[in-house]
Amino acid sequence: MKYNLTYYAVAALLAGAASLVSSHSFAASCCGGGSAASLVVPKYATAIVDLTFDAELYDGYWNHNNKYIKDPPGSDLQQYRMNVGVGYRFATNWQASLALPYVWNDNSYSGVSSQTDGLGDTTVSLTYELLDDNSAWKIRDTHDLIPGISLGLSLLVPTGTSPYDDQQSSFDITGRGFYRLDGTLLIEKTIRPWNVSCAISYGTYLERTINREYGKYVAPYKKDLGDRFSASLSAGYAYVIGTGGDSITGTVSYVYLNEADGSFNGNRDTGSGFDKQSVGAALSYTNNDSNWSIRTGWNHAVKKDGWGENFPATDIITVGVRYVFL
Amino acid sequence: MSSCRAICLLTLLVLLSACGDNLFPSGEDKRTPVSAGSSGGSVSQKSPDFSVSDIRGATVNLASATAGKKGAAFYFTMWCPICDSHMSDMRTSTTLMFPDVNFFLVDYVSGSVAGAARAATENGYAFGVFSTLVDTDNTLLNIFHATMGTTVVIDNTGIVRMNEDYRDGVNLRKALAALP
């Protein structure tokens, strides 16, 4: 089951955008829920380009009572995403980024099958680095304990196909149809070879008017989606290969995502909110000589009662490559 | 550098031009009037007859769907989280308020009576106030131009009184309360 593609496209969009984070927080954010996406340019660099492929495999859902329920027999639901991201440092502590996903929906039930694709929703972000992490090898004084802290502001732009476009089927949806403004706090600390990070995000959608639903014009009304909160925790270990500085970093993560009830014409739409918990693991390889890095990740929804509400349970497999411009 | 910037800007404009109505939502009422009583699935039209099976193998048509009642309500489900939320909302509130209405879930994805029966059972809707219809050849889906969440109300003369995406249940209850 898929919250139909509407729902899924939504989760897709989120996941796609969220995967464009720094290597440390990447694993924590690649999951459907992630925080407002930000493509973090390393302190020593001026820009980065990131290309990520996600395969999101749907396997049941949690209902409004937090009970896990299997998909209908014979169903096979996937969404694939290609996320292109660019980040640019335009001042010592300031950077901006743009993340653009392209979405393929591939859904088969026993009685119906659909394959569609289209542009997803775009995320533009602005990040200010409040404190720098010195990434100490040893703690020699309290200064070495200071974490890196970044504050971000992201705007989700509804460039995807939503239920309010001229699309008759929920299978065609690749975006949510609403602008959303997110504030993000990212705290990272590296004491080599270990690193931990915490990302917290709070977002609010902008109310809009709607005069069409799945291709059918309706009496215009106003709709708003509920505020969104996400938090992720991740921990990683970097293993240096040889003497050249190349490294492989392994990361594990936990992510919580919650969206409150939406509203119609100002009246609360009880039961439209959702939440989800997931865990993840990722591996990244960084080559210091060529400025390239590659990574792969797996985000897993625990398919048991109590790990989500009103949301699809999915596994997301990610493969990405990134280039850093010095 | 300036040419690069121009290319990026042009690319962005091309992409945004294909983004439909979401960037600049319209509040204009663009509904086109239909001829009341004509055959069709839009509001005020007379629903074409149909014949589909329910999950127990019984055949349901337009007449039997509303027989002895003020009308019938149909909810199109693909057994998803939001579908469950809507169906649960209907079951705990709307169905209790309108005992003189038949309530149907329309499964348009399972493709067989057995598959739909299993899905209804696993989701907790095999018994109770809802009857689950199995729209194997998408008859109902096509009549009402429906998709996940589409909610249709038909009165006992076959006139379509509501056909829209399920929202918070308020419009559904208004439509049911207005049934003659």
Coordinates of C-alpha atoms in Angstrom, one line a residue:
Chain A
M1 CA 0.0 0.0 0.0
K2 CA 1.1 3.3 -0.6
Y3 CA -0.4 6.1 0.8
N4 CA -0.9 6.2 -2.8
L5 CA 1.6 7.9 -4.7
T6 CA 0.5 11.1 -3.3
Y7 CA 1.7 10.2 0.0
Y8 CA 4.6 8.4 -1.4
A9 CA 5.7 11.0 -3.7
V10 CA 5.7 13.2 -0.6
A11 CA 7.9 10.9 1.3
A12 CA 10.0 10.6 -1.8
L13 CA 10.5 14.2 -2.2
L14 CA 11.6 14.4 1.4
A15 CA 13.9 11.6 1.2
G16 CA 15.4 12.7 -2.0
A17 CA 16.2 16.1 -0.8
A18 CA 17.3 14.9 2.6
S19 CA 20.0 12.8 1.2
L20 CA 22.0 15.7 0.1
V21 CA 23.7 16.3 3.4
S22 CA 27.3 16.1 4.5
S23 CA 28.8 12.7 4.6
H24 CA 28.4 12.5 8.4
S25 CA 24.8 13.4 8.5
F26 CA 24.0 11.8 5.3
A27 CA 23.2 8.5 6.7
A28 CA 20.9 10.1 9.3
S29 CA 19.1 12.1 6.8
C30 CA 18.6 9.8 3.9
C31 CA 15.5 8.4 5.1
G32 CA 12.2 9.6 4.2
G33 CA 12.2 11.8 7.0
G34 CA 15.1 13.8 6.9
S35 CA 15.5 17.3 7.8
A36 CA 15.3 20.1 5.4
A37 CA 17.8 19.3 3.0
S38 CA 21.1 21.1 2.8
L39 CA 24.1 20.2 0.8
V40 CA 26.9 21.1 3.1
V41 CA 30.1 22.5 1.5
P42 CA 33.2 21.5 3.6
K43 CA 34.9 24.3 5.3
Y44 CA 38.0 24.0 3.1
A45 CA 36.0 24.0 -0.1
T46 CA 34.2 26.5 -2.3
A47 CA 31.6 24.2 -3.9
I48 CA 30.3 20.7 -4.3
V49 CA 28.2 18.8 -6.7
D50 CA 26.3 15.7 -5.6
L51 CA 24.5 13.0 -7.5
T52 CA 22.4 10.5 -5.6
F53 CA 20.2 7.6 -6.7
D54 CA 17.6 6.3 -4.3
A55 CA 15.5 3.2 -4.5
E56 CA 12.7 3.3 -2.1
L57 CA 10.9 0.0 -1.6
Y58 CA 7.5 0.0 0.0
D59 CA 6.4 -2.7 2.3
G60 CA 3.3 -2.1 4.3
Y61 CA 2.3 0.8 6.4
W62 CA 1.4 1.8 9.9
N63 CA -2.2 2.8 10.5
H64 CA -3.6 5.5 12.7
N65 CA -3.3 3.1 15.7
N66 CA 0.4 2.6 15.1
K67 CA -0.3 -1.0 13.9
Y68 CA 1.8 -2.3 11.1
I69 CA -0.3 -3.6 8.2
K70 CA 1.0 -5.5 5.1
D71 CA 0.4 -4.2 1.6
P72 CA -2.4 -5.9 -0.5
P73 CA -1.4 -9.3 -1.9
G74 CA 0.5 -9.1 -5.1
S75 CA 1.5 -5.5 -4.7
D76 CA 5.0 -4.4 -5.7
L77 CA 5.6 -0.7 -5.1
Q78 CA 8.8 1.3 -5.6
Q79 CA 10.0 4.8 -6.2
Y80 CA 13.3 5.7 -7.7
R81 CA 14.9 9.1 -7.4
M82 CA 17.8 10.8 -8.9
N83 CA 18.8 13.8 -6.8
V84 CA 21.1 16.4 -8.2
G85 CA 22.5 18.9 -5.7
V86 CA 24.9 21.8 -5.9
G87 CA 26.3 23.8 -3.0
Y88 CA 28.3 27.0 -3.1
R89 CA 30.2 28.8 -0.4
F90 CA 29.8 32.5 -1.0
A91 CA 31.3 33.7 2.3
T92 CA 33.5 32.3 5.0
N93 CA 30.6 31.0 7.1
W94 CA 27.8 31.2 4.5
Q95 CA 26.8 28.7 1.8
A96 CA 23.8 28.1 -0.4
S97 CA 22.5 25.0 -2.1
L98 CA 20.0 23.7 -4.5
A99 CA 18.6 20.1 -4.6
L100 CA 16.6 18.9 -7.5
P101 CA 15.1 15.4 -7.6
Y102 CA 13.7 13.5 -10.6
V103 CA 11.2 10.8 -9.6
W104 CA 10.2 7.5 -11.1
N105 CA 7.1 5.8 -9.7
D106 CA 6.8 2.1 -10.3
N107 CA 3.7 0.5 -8.8
S108 CA 2.1 -2.8 -9.5
Y109 CA -0.9 -4.3 -7.8
S110 CA -2.6 -7.5 -8.8
G111 CA -5.2 -5.4 -10.6
V112 CA -3.4 -2.4 -11.8
S113 CA 0.0 -1.3 -12.8
S114 CA 1.5 2.1 -13.3
Q115 CA 4.9 3.5 -14.3
T116 CA 5.3 7.3 -14.3
D117 CA 8.1 9.8 -13.8
G118 CA 8.6 13.5 -13.4
L119 CA 10.4 16.3 -11.7
G120 CA 10.1 16.3 -7.9
D121 CA 9.9 19.2 -5.5
T122 CA 13.0 21.4 -5.3
T123 CA 14.8 22.5 -2.2
V124 CA 16.9 25.7 -1.9
S125 CA 18.8 26.2 1.3
L126 CA 20.9 28.8 3.0
T127 CA 23.3 27.8 5.8
Y128 CA 25.3 29.8 8.3
E129 CA 28.1 28.1 10.2
L130 CA 27.9 29.4 13.7
L131 CA 30.7 27.4 15.2
D132 CA 33.4 25.4 13.5
D133 CA 34.4 21.9 14.5
N134 CA 38.1 21.6 14.8
S135 CA 37.9 17.8 14.2
A136 CA 40.6 17.1 16.8
W137 CA 42.6 13.9 16.9
K138 CA 43.0 14.2 20.6
I139 CA 41.3 16.2 23.3
R140 CA 44.0 18.4 24.7
D141 CA 41.8 21.1 26.1
T142 CA 38.1 22.1 26.4
H143 CA 38.4 24.0 23.1
D144 CA 38.7 20.7 21.3
L145 CA 35.2 19.7 22.6
I146 CA 33.4 22.5 20.8
P147 CA 31.2 21.0 18.1
G148 CA 30.4 22.4 14.7
I149 CA 27.0 24.1 14.7
S150 CA 25.2 25.2 11.6
L151 CA 21.9 27.0 11.2
G152 CA 19.9 26.5 8.1
L153 CA 16.9 27.9 6.3
S154 CA 15.3 25.9 3.5
L155 CA 12.5 26.4 1.1
L156 CA 10.7 23.5 -0.5
V157 CA 9.4 24.7 -3.8
P158 CA 6.6 22.6 -5.3
T159 CA 8.1 21.9 -8.7
G160 CA 6.7 18.3 -8.8
T161 CA 3.4 17.1 -9.9
S162 CA 0.8 17.2 -7.1
P163 CA -2.8 16.1 -6.7
Y164 CA -3.8 19.6 -7.6
D165 CA -2.4 19.4 -11.1
D166 CA -4.1 18.1 -14.2
Q167 CA -3.3 14.5 -13.2
Q168 CA -6.1 12.0 -12.8
S169 CA -4.3 9.3 -10.9
S170 CA -2.6 9.3 -7.6
F171 CA 0.1 7.2 -9.2
D172 CA 1.3 10.2 -11.2
I173 CA 2.2 12.3 -8.2
T174 CA 5.8 13.3 -7.8
G175 CA 5.5 16.3 -5.4
R176 CA 3.3 17.6 -2.6
G177 CA 2.1 20.8 -4.1
F178 CA 2.9 23.1 -1.1
Y179 CA 5.8 25.5 -0.3
R180 CA 7.4 24.7 3.0
L181 CA 9.9 26.7 5.0
D182 CA 12.3 24.8 7.3
G183 CA 14.6 25.9 10.0
T184 CA 17.5 23.5 10.6
L185 CA 20.0 23.0 13.4
L186 CA 23.0 20.8 12.7
I187 CA 25.5 19.9 15.4
E188 CA 28.5 17.8 14.5
K189 CA 31.5 16.7 16.4
T190 CA 34.5 14.8 15.1
I191 CA 37.2 13.4 17.4
R192 CA 39.0 11.3 14.8
P193 CA 38.3 8.7 13.9
W194 CA 34.9 9.0 15.6
N195 CA 32.1 11.5 14.7
V196 CA 28.6 12.1 15.9
S197 CA 25.9 14.5 14.6
C198 CA 22.5 15.6 15.5
A199 CA 20.2 17.4 13.0
I200 CA 16.9 19.0 14.1
S201 CA 14.5 20.5 11.7
Y202 CA 11.1 22.3 12.0
G203 CA 9.1 23.2 9.0
T204 CA 5.8 24.9 8.3
Y205 CA 3.9 24.7 5.0
L206 CA 2.3 27.7 3.4
E207 CA -1.4 27.6 3.1
R208 CA -2.7 27.6 -0.5
T209 CA -5.9 27.7 -2.4
I210 CA -7.0 24.6 -4.3
N211 CA -9.5 24.5 -7.1
R212 CA -8.6 21.1 -8.7
E213 CA -8.2 17.6 -7.3
Y214 CA -6.8 14.9 -9.5
G215 CA -7.8 16.6 -12.6
K216 CA -11.3 17.5 -11.5
Y217 CA -12.1 21.1 -10.8
V218 CA -13.8 21.6 -7.4
A219 CA -15.2 24.5 -5.4
P220 CA -12.1 26.5 -4.4
Y221 CA -10.9 26.1 -0.8
K222 CA -7.9 26.6 1.3
K223 CA -5.7 23.8 2.5
D224 CA -2.7 23.7 4.7
L225 CA -0.5 20.8 5.8
G226 CA 0.7 20.3 9.3
D227 CA 4.0 21.5 10.7
R228 CA 6.8 19.1 10.3
F229 CA 9.5 18.1 12.9
S230 CA 12.4 15.8 12.3
A231 CA 15.4 14.8 14.3
S232 CA 18.2 12.5 13.5
L233 CA 21.2 11.2 15.4
S234 CA 24.1 9.5 13.8
A235 CA 27.5 8.1 14.8
G236 CA 30.3 7.2 12.5
Y237 CA 33.8 5.8 12.4
A238 CA 36.4 6.7 9.8
Y239 CA 39.0 4.1 8.8
V240 CA 42.1 5.5 7.1
I241 CA 43.4 3.4 4.2
G242 CA 47.1 3.4 3.7
T243 CA 49.1 6.6 4.1
G244 CA 47.4 8.7 1.4
G245 CA 44.6 9.9 3.5
D246 CA 41.8 8.0 1.8
S247 CA 39.2 6.8 4.2
I248 CA 36.1 4.7 4.5
T249 CA 33.5 6.0 7.0
G250 CA 30.8 3.8 8.4
T251 CA 27.8 5.5 9.9
V252 CA 24.7 4.4 11.8
S253 CA 21.7 6.6 12.4
Y254 CA 18.3 6.9 13.9
V255 CA 15.6 9.3 12.5
Y256 CA 12.3 10.5 13.8
L257 CA 9.8 12.3 11.7
N258 CA 6.5 13.8 12.6
E259 CA 3.9 15.9 10.7
A260 CA 1.0 17.4 12.5
D261 CA -2.6 17.4 11.2
G262 CA -3.3 19.6 8.3
S263 CA -6.4 21.8 7.8
F264 CA -9.1 22.7 5.4
N265 CA -10.4 26.3 5.4
G266 CA -8.8 26.7 8.8
N267 CA -10.5 23.6 10.3
R268 CA -8.2 20.9 11.6
D269 CA -8.1 17.8 9.5
T270 CA -7.9 15.2 12.3
G271 CA -6.0 12.1 11.4
S272 CA -4.0 13.6 8.5
G273 CA -0.8 13.8 10.5
F274 CA 1.8 11.0 10.7
D275 CA 5.0 10.0 12.2
K276 CA 7.8 7.5 11.5
Q277 CA 10.9 6.2 13.1
S278 CA 13.7 4.5 11.1
V279 CA 17.3 3.4 11.4
G280 CA 20.1 3.5 8.9
A281 CA 23.6 2.5 8.0
A282 CA 25.9 4.0 5.4
L283 CA 29.4 3.6 4.0
S284 CA 31.4 6.3 2.3
Y285 CA 34.7 6.3 0.6
T286 CA 36.7 9.5 0.2
N287 CA 39.7 9.9 -2.0
N288 CA 41.8 12.9 -0.9
D289 CA 43.7 13.2 -4.1
S290 CA 40.8 13.5 -6.6
N291 CA 38.2 15.3 -4.4
W292 CA 35.7 12.6 -5.2
S293 CA 33.8 10.6 -2.7
I294 CA 31.2 7.8 -3.2
R295 CA 28.8 6.4 -0.7
T296 CA 26.0 3.9 -0.2
G297 CA 23.4 3.8 2.4
W298 CA 20.4 1.8 3.7
N299 CA 17.6 3.3 5.6
H300 CA 15.2 0.8 7.2
A301 CA 11.8 1.2 8.7
V302 CA 11.2 -1.4 11.4
K303 CA 8.1 -3.1 10.3
K304 CA 6.5 -3.7 13.7
D305 CA 3.7 -2.1 15.6
G306 CA 4.6 1.2 17.2
W307 CA 7.3 2.4 14.8
G308 CA 5.1 4.7 12.8
E309 CA 1.6 6.1 12.4
N310 CA -0.4 6.7 9.3
F311 CA 2.7 6.4 7.1
P312 CA 4.2 3.9 4.7
A313 CA 7.0 1.6 5.8
T314 CA 9.9 1.6 3.4
D315 CA 13.5 0.7 2.9
I316 CA 15.7 3.1 1.0
I317 CA 18.8 2.1 -0.7
T318 CA 21.1 5.0 -1.7
V319 CA 24.1 5.2 -3.9
G320 CA 25.8 8.6 -4.4
V321 CA 28.8 10.3 -5.7
R322 CA 30.2 13.8 -4.8
Y323 CA 32.8 16.1 -6.1
V324 CA 34.3 18.9 -4.0
F325 CA 35.7 22.0 -5.7
L326 CA 38.6 23.6 -3.7
Chain B
M1 CA 30.9 32.7 -16.0
S2 CA 28.1 34.9 -17.3
S3 CA 27.2 32.4 -20.0
C4 CA 27.2 29.6 -17.4
R5 CA 24.9 31.7 -15.2
A6 CA 22.6 32.3 -18.2
I7 CA 22.4 28.6 -19.0
C8 CA 21.6 27.8 -15.4
L9 CA 18.9 30.5 -15.3
L10 CA 17.4 29.3 -18.6
T11 CA 17.4 25.7 -17.4
L12 CA 15.7 26.7 -14.2
L13 CA 13.0 28.6 -16.1
V14 CA 12.4 25.7 -18.4
L15 CA 12.0 23.4 -15.4
L16 CA 9.7 25.8 -13.6
S17 CA 7.6 26.3 -16.7
A18 CA 6.6 22.6 -16.5
C19 CA 5.5 22.8 -12.9
G20 CA 1.8 23.1 -13.2
D21 CA -0.3 25.2 -10.9
N22 CA 1.6 24.6 -7.7
L23 CA 4.0 27.5 -7.9
F24 CA 1.2 30.0 -8.3
P25 CA -2.0 28.3 -7.0
S26 CA -5.3 29.6 -8.4
G27 CA -8.4 30.2 -6.3
E28 CA -10.6 30.6 -9.3
D29 CA -13.6 28.4 -9.6
K30 CA -13.1 26.7 -12.9
R31 CA -15.8 24.1 -12.7
T32 CA -17.7 23.7 -15.9
P33 CA -21.5 23.1 -15.6
V34 CA -22.8 19.8 -16.7
S35 CA -26.3 19.1 -17.9
A36 CA -28.3 18.0 -14.8
G37 CA -29.7 14.5 -15.2
S38 CA -27.4 13.6 -18.2
S39 CA -25.5 10.4 -17.9
G40 CA -22.1 10.7 -16.2
G41 CA -20.2 10.6 -12.9
S42 CA -20.1 14.3 -12.2
V43 CA -22.3 16.0 -9.6
S44 CA -25.9 16.4 -10.7
Q45 CA -25.5 13.8 -13.4
K46 CA -27.3 10.4 -13.4
S47 CA -24.8 7.7 -12.7
P48 CA -24.6 5.0 -15.5
D49 CA -25.5 1.6 -14.3
F50 CA -22.7 -0.7 -13.2
S51 CA -22.3 -4.3 -12.1
V52 CA -19.4 -5.3 -9.8
S53 CA -18.8 -8.0 -7.3
D54 CA -18.4 -7.6 -3.6
I55 CA -15.8 -9.6 -1.6
R56 CA -18.4 -12.2 -0.8
G57 CA -19.2 -12.8 -4.5
A58 CA -22.5 -11.0 -4.6
T59 CA -23.2 -8.7 -7.5
V60 CA -23.9 -5.1 -6.8
N61 CA -25.4 -2.7 -9.3
L62 CA -26.7 0.9 -9.2
A63 CA -30.2 -0.1 -8.1
S64 CA -29.1 -2.6 -5.4
A65 CA -26.5 -0.2 -4.1
T66 CA -29.2 2.2 -3.0
A67 CA -32.2 -0.2 -2.5
G68 CA -34.2 0.6 0.6
K69 CA -31.9 3.5 1.5
K70 CA -31.7 7.2 0.8
G71 CA -28.5 6.6 -1.1
A72 CA -25.0 5.2 -1.2
A73 CA -21.5 6.4 -0.5
F74 CA -18.5 5.0 -2.3
Y75 CA -14.9 5.4 -1.1
F76 CA -12.1 4.4 -3.5
T77 CA -9.3 2.7 -1.5
M78 CA -5.9 1.2 -2.3
W79 CA -5.4 0.1 1.3
C80 CA -2.9 2.8 2.1
P81 CA -2.3 4.9 5.3
I82 CA -4.3 7.8 4.2
C83 CA -7.1 5.5 3.0
D84 CA -7.1 3.8 6.4
S85 CA -7.3 7.2 8.1
H86 CA -10.3 8.2 5.9
M87 CA -12.1 4.9 6.3
S88 CA -11.6 4.9 10.0
D89 CA -13.0 8.4 10.2
M90 CA -16.0 7.4 8.2
R91 CA -16.6 4.2 10.3
T92 CA -16.4 5.9 13.6
S93 CA -18.5 9.0 12.8
T94 CA -20.3 9.3 9.5
T95 CA -21.7 5.8 9.2
L96 CA -23.2 6.0 12.6
M97 CA -24.9 9.2 11.7
F98 CA -26.5 7.9 8.5
P99 CA -28.0 4.4 9.0
D100 CA -30.2 5.1 6.0
V101 CA -27.2 5.1 3.6
N102 CA -25.2 2.2 2.3
F103 CA -21.5 2.6 2.6
F104 CA -19.1 0.9 0.1
L105 CA -15.4 0.7 -0.2
V106 CA -14.2 0.3 -3.8
D107 CA -11.0 -1.8 -4.1
Y108 CA -9.6 -1.0 -7.6
V109 CA -6.1 -2.4 -7.1
S110 CA -6.4 -6.0 -5.9
G111 CA -7.8 -7.4 -9.2
S112 CA -9.7 -10.3 -7.8
V113 CA -12.4 -11.1 -5.3
A114 CA -10.0 -13.2 -3.3
G115 CA -7.3 -10.6 -3.3
A116 CA -9.7 -7.8 -2.3
A117 CA -11.2 -10.0 0.4
R118 CA -7.8 -10.7 1.8
A119 CA -6.8 -7.0 1.7
A120 CA -10.1 -6.0 3.4
T121 CA -9.5 -8.7 6.1
E122 CA -5.9 -7.6 6.8
N123 CA -7.0 -4.0 7.0
G124 CA -9.9 -4.8 9.3
Y125 CA -12.7 -3.9 6.9
A126 CA -14.0 -7.3 5.9
F127 CA -17.0 -7.1 8.3
G128 CA -19.1 -4.3 9.6
V129 CA -20.9 -1.3 8.1
F130 CA -18.8 -1.2 4.9
S131 CA -19.3 -3.5 1.9
T132 CA -16.2 -3.8 -0.2
L133 CA -16.7 -3.8 -3.9
V134 CA -14.1 -5.3 -6.3
D135 CA -13.6 -3.1 -9.3
T136 CA -11.6 -5.5 -11.3
D137 CA -12.1 -3.9 -14.7
N138 CA -12.1 -0.3 -13.3
T139 CA -15.8 0.2 -14.2
L140 CA -16.4 2.5 -11.2
L141 CA -13.0 4.1 -11.4
N142 CA -13.8 5.2 -15.0
I143 CA -17.4 6.2 -14.4
F144 CA -16.4 8.6 -11.6
H145 CA -12.9 9.5 -12.9
A146 CA -11.8 8.4 -9.5
T147 CA -8.5 7.6 -7.8
M148 CA -7.4 7.0 -4.3
G149 CA -9.5 8.9 -1.8
T150 CA -12.3 9.8 -4.2
T151 CA -15.6 9.9 -2.4
V152 CA -18.9 9.6 -4.3
V153 CA -22.5 10.0 -3.0
I154 CA -25.4 8.8 -5.1
D155 CA -29.1 9.2 -4.1
N156 CA -31.7 6.5 -4.6
T157 CA -32.7 7.9 -8.0
G158 CA -29.1 7.5 -9.2
I159 CA -28.2 11.2 -9.2
V160 CA -24.6 11.9 -8.2
R161 CA -24.6 14.2 -5.2
M162 CA -20.9 14.4 -4.5
N163 CA -17.7 13.4 -6.3
E164 CA -14.5 14.7 -4.8
D165 CA -11.4 13.8 -2.9
Y166 CA -12.1 12.9 0.8
R167 CA -11.0 15.8 3.0
D168 CA -12.1 15.8 6.6
G169 CA -15.5 14.2 6.2
V170 CA -17.4 17.5 6.6
N171 CA -18.4 17.6 2.9
L172 CA -19.4 14.0 2.9
R173 CA -21.7 14.5 5.9
K174 CA -23.2 17.6 4.3
A175 CA -23.9 15.6 1.1
L176 CA -25.5 12.7 3.0
A177 CA -27.6 15.0 5.2
A178 CA -28.9 16.7 2.0
L179 CA -30.1 13.4 0.5
P180 CA -33.8 13.6 -0.3

